[in-house]
mmCIF file of C-alpha atoms in Angstrom:
data_model
loop_
_atom_site.group_PDB
_atom_site.id
_atom_site.type_symbol
_atom_site.label_atom_id
_atom_site.label_comp_id
_atom_site.label_asym_id
_atom_site.label_seq_id
_atom_site.Cartn_x
_atom_site.Cartn_y
_atom_site.Cartn_z
ATOM 1 C CA UNK A 170 -46.090 12.007 -0.058
ATOM 2 C CA UNK A 171 -47.535 8.759 -1.047
ATOM 3 C CA UNK A 172 -48.353 6.218 1.151
ATOM 4 C CA UNK A 173 -46.099 4.092 -1.474
ATOM 5 C CA UNK A 174 -42.686 6.691 -1.801
ATOM 6 C CA UNK A 175 -43.090 7.390 2.469
ATOM 7 C CA UNK A 176 -42.663 3.259 2.113
ATOM 8 C CA UNK A 177 -40.248 2.977 -0.465
ATOM 9 C CA UNK A 178 -38.300 4.796 1.934
ATOM 10 C CA UNK A 179 -38.746 3.661 4.788
ATOM 11 C CA UNK A 180 -37.067 -0.402 2.713
ATOM 12 C CA UNK A 181 -33.820 1.481 1.772
ATOM 13 C CA UNK A 182 -32.776 2.258 5.701
ATOM 14 C CA UNK A 183 -32.511 -2.659 5.260
ATOM 15 C CA UNK A 184 -31.315 -2.544 1.852
ATOM 16 C CA UNK A 185 -29.354 -0.073 1.167
ATOM 17 C CA UNK A 186 -28.133 2.163 4.033
ATOM 18 C CA UNK A 187 -26.134 4.809 3.017
ATOM 19 C CA UNK A 188 -28.613 5.673 -0.445
ATOM 20 C CA UNK A 189 -31.017 6.513 2.820
ATOM 21 C CA UNK A 190 -28.578 8.303 5.337
ATOM 22 C CA UNK A 191 -28.626 10.689 1.868
ATOM 23 C CA UNK A 192 -32.011 10.501 0.815
ATOM 24 C CA UNK A 193 -32.518 11.066 4.666
ATOM 25 C CA UNK A 194 -29.924 14.001 4.663
ATOM 26 C CA UNK A 195 -32.085 15.445 1.468
ATOM 27 C CA UNK A 196 -35.552 15.085 2.845
ATOM 28 C CA UNK A 197 -33.689 16.917 5.609
ATOM 29 C CA UNK A 198 -32.052 20.156 3.498
ATOM 30 C CA UNK A 199 -35.034 20.592 1.218
ATOM 31 C CA UNK A 200 -37.577 20.176 4.533
ATOM 32 C CA UNK A 201 -39.486 17.470 3.841
ATOM 33 C CA UNK A 202 -39.979 17.376 7.897
ATOM 34 C CA UNK A 203 -43.413 15.372 6.528
ATOM 35 C CA UNK A 204 -41.459 12.774 3.918
ATOM 36 C CA UNK A 205 -38.914 11.662 6.670
ATOM 37 C CA UNK A 206 -38.902 7.859 7.764
ATOM 38 C CA UNK A 207 -38.867 8.929 11.945
ATOM 39 C CA UNK A 208 -38.332 5.696 13.501
ATOM 40 C CA UNK A 209 -34.914 4.987 12.189
ATOM 41 C CA UNK A 210 -34.257 8.381 11.989
ATOM 42 C CA UNK A 211 -34.673 8.549 15.697
ATOM 43 C CA UNK A 212 -32.573 5.207 16.467
ATOM 44 C CA UNK A 213 -30.183 7.003 14.970
ATOM 45 C CA UNK A 214 -29.706 9.769 16.063
ATOM 46 C CA UNK A 215 -30.684 7.612 19.351
ATOM 47 C CA UNK A 216 -27.130 5.515 18.434
ATOM 48 C CA UNK A 217 -24.719 8.247 17.525
ATOM 49 C CA UNK A 218 -25.617 9.514 20.629
ATOM 50 C CA UNK A 219 -25.045 6.743 22.564
ATOM 51 C CA UNK A 220 -21.397 5.686 19.857
ATOM 52 C CA UNK A 221 -20.044 9.906 21.061
ATOM 53 C CA UNK A 222 -20.477 8.348 25.363
ATOM 54 C CA UNK A 223 -19.070 4.762 24.722
ATOM 55 C CA UNK A 224 -16.638 6.981 23.032
ATOM 56 C CA UNK A 225 -16.102 9.207 26.709
ATOM 57 C CA UNK A 226 -15.598 5.508 27.733
ATOM 58 C CA UNK A 227 -13.326 3.634 25.942
ATOM 59 C CA UNK A 228 -10.744 5.923 25.718
ATOM 60 C CA UNK A 229 -11.512 6.998 29.104
ATOM 61 C CA UNK A 230 -10.972 3.438 30.559
ATOM 62 C CA UNK A 231 -7.399 2.796 28.598
ATOM 63 C CA UNK A 232 -6.443 6.675 29.249
ATOM 64 C CA UNK A 233 -7.031 4.933 33.233
ATOM 65 C CA UNK A 234 -5.107 1.319 32.864
ATOM 66 C CA UNK A 235 -2.118 2.821 31.723
ATOM 67 C CA UNK A 236 -2.419 5.512 33.921
ATOM 68 C CA UNK A 237 -1.729 2.518 36.660
ATOM 69 C CA UNK A 238 0.754 0.456 34.716
ATOM 70 C CA UNK A 239 2.817 4.315 34.471
ATOM 71 C CA UNK A 240 1.900 4.722 37.804
ATOM 72 C CA UNK A 241 1.839 1.319 39.872
ATOM 73 C CA UNK A 242 4.150 -1.364 38.466
ATOM 74 C CA UNK A 243 7.729 -0.003 38.754
ATOM 75 C CA UNK A 244 9.072 -3.036 37.758
ATOM 76 C CA UNK A 245 8.554 -2.144 34.412
ATOM 77 C CA UNK A 246 7.793 1.328 34.332
ATOM 78 C CA UNK A 247 11.942 1.616 32.637
ATOM 79 C CA UNK A 248 10.991 -1.423 29.838
ATOM 80 C CA UNK A 249 7.451 -0.127 29.445
ATOM 81 C CA UNK A 250 6.785 4.238 30.741
ATOM 82 C CA UNK A 251 7.841 5.632 26.953
ATOM 83 C CA UNK A 252 5.300 3.412 25.629
ATOM 84 C CA UNK A 253 2.634 4.239 28.274
ATOM 85 C CA UNK A 254 2.942 7.560 27.485
ATOM 86 C CA UNK A 255 2.623 7.083 24.083
ATOM 87 C CA UNK A 256 -0.820 6.489 24.837
ATOM 88 C CA UNK A 257 -2.144 8.244 27.698
ATOM 89 C CA UNK A 258 -0.216 11.488 25.749
ATOM 90 C CA UNK A 259 -3.485 9.268 22.407
ATOM 91 C CA UNK A 260 -6.281 9.390 24.396
ATOM 92 C CA UNK A 261 -5.980 12.795 25.816
ATOM 93 C CA UNK A 262 -6.474 13.968 22.461
ATOM 94 C CA UNK A 263 -8.453 11.400 22.180
ATOM 95 C CA UNK A 264 -10.995 12.868 24.698
ATOM 96 C CA UNK A 265 -10.361 16.621 24.706
ATOM 97 C CA UNK A 266 -11.147 16.024 20.716
ATOM 98 C CA UNK A 267 -15.085 14.707 21.839
ATOM 99 C CA UNK A 268 -15.458 18.195 24.289
ATOM 100 C CA UNK A 269 -16.044 20.131 21.978
ATOM 101 C CA UNK A 270 -19.025 19.175 23.098
ATOM 102 C CA UNK A 271 -20.082 20.370 26.372
ATOM 103 C CA UNK A 272 -21.903 17.578 27.359
ATOM 104 C CA UNK A 273 -19.240 13.979 26.517
ATOM 105 C CA UNK A 274 -17.792 16.575 29.391
ATOM 106 C CA UNK A 275 -20.247 16.250 31.645
ATOM 107 C CA UNK A 276 -20.654 12.954 31.219
ATOM 108 C CA UNK A 277 -16.400 12.216 31.476
ATOM 109 C CA UNK A 278 -17.216 13.740 35.256
ATOM 110 C CA UNK A 279 -19.693 11.558 35.895
ATOM 111 C CA UNK A 280 -18.419 8.616 34.580
ATOM 112 C CA UNK A 281 -15.077 8.686 36.367
ATOM 113 C CA UNK A 282 -15.583 6.111 39.578
ATOM 114 C CA UNK A 283 -17.089 3.686 37.689
ATOM 115 C CA UNK A 284 -14.648 3.734 34.287
ATOM 116 C CA UNK A 285 -11.885 4.153 37.086
ATOM 117 C CA UNK A 286 -12.793 0.254 38.650
ATOM 118 C CA UNK A 287 -12.997 -1.557 35.171
ATOM 119 C CA UNK A 288 -9.977 -0.187 34.998
ATOM 120 C CA UNK A 289 -8.756 -0.869 37.716
ATOM 121 C CA UNK A 290 -9.496 -5.084 37.466
ATOM 122 C CA UNK A 291 -7.730 -4.752 34.153
ATOM 123 C CA UNK A 292 -5.023 -3.277 35.179
ATOM 124 C CA UNK A 293 -4.041 -6.028 38.278
ATOM 125 C CA UNK A 294 -4.902 -9.128 35.992
ATOM 126 C CA UNK A 295 -1.997 -8.097 33.321
ATOM 127 C CA UNK A 296 0.065 -6.557 35.958
ATOM 128 C CA UNK A 297 -0.216 -9.713 38.086
ATOM 129 C CA UNK A 298 -0.119 -7.394 41.349
ATOM 130 C CA UNK A 299 -2.136 -7.776 43.829
ATOM 131 C CA UNK A 300 -5.037 -6.769 44.461
ATOM 132 C CA UNK A 301 -3.388 -3.714 47.714
ATOM 133 C CA UNK A 302 -1.059 -1.982 44.463
ATOM 134 C CA UNK A 303 -4.227 -0.373 43.343
ATOM 135 C CA UNK A 304 -6.223 2.543 45.487
ATOM 136 C CA UNK A 305 -9.762 1.395 45.439
ATOM 137 C CA UNK A 306 -10.660 4.915 44.555
ATOM 138 C CA UNK A 307 -9.447 7.207 41.658
ATOM 139 C CA UNK A 308 -6.443 8.821 42.581
ATOM 140 C CA UNK A 309 -6.579 11.302 39.962
ATOM 141 C CA UNK A 310 -8.308 14.507 39.580
ATOM 142 C CA UNK A 311 -10.529 15.367 35.733
ATOM 143 C CA UNK A 312 -7.969 17.392 35.216
ATOM 144 C CA UNK A 313 -4.752 15.251 36.078
ATOM 145 C CA UNK A 314 -6.105 12.717 33.410
ATOM 146 C CA UNK A 315 -6.797 15.483 30.928
ATOM 147 C CA UNK A 316 -2.839 17.459 31.728
ATOM 148 C CA UNK A 317 -1.088 16.488 29.324
ATOM 149 C CA UNK A 318 1.942 17.071 31.304
ATOM 150 C CA UNK A 319 0.727 14.585 34.003
ATOM 151 C CA UNK A 320 2.553 12.156 34.125
ATOM 152 C CA UNK A 321 2.751 10.797 38.181
ATOM 153 C CA UNK A 322 6.111 9.446 39.004
#
């Protein structure tokens, strides 16, 4: 492959990202490894992995917030409880979809405590309840977090 052709492929990344994706896919299918825009391909692969991990963090945070609201904002449970349960179900479902990857499931297990601290902070802010209402440590096991039949009472 000529230097000029390689340069043209690298330029596509900035000029027409979707076309760059299409051309990169074709090169991979044809196993034209030497002509790949490796710096951008590596960047995209890293971004894909980060995006998946960010989804785990985001869905886990939302799941924890809604579990905390359902568990501890007793004054609002009668009015909002069914909506919170729907959201809990939705976030569990989204996490289950991601967990076809054992790597992302293991990431989830490692992130519970970190993400719980952020979810707790948001629940305190939203409810304006005392910080003593919400446990310092996550009160839910990984199994409870993902169990579609589990709702704290």
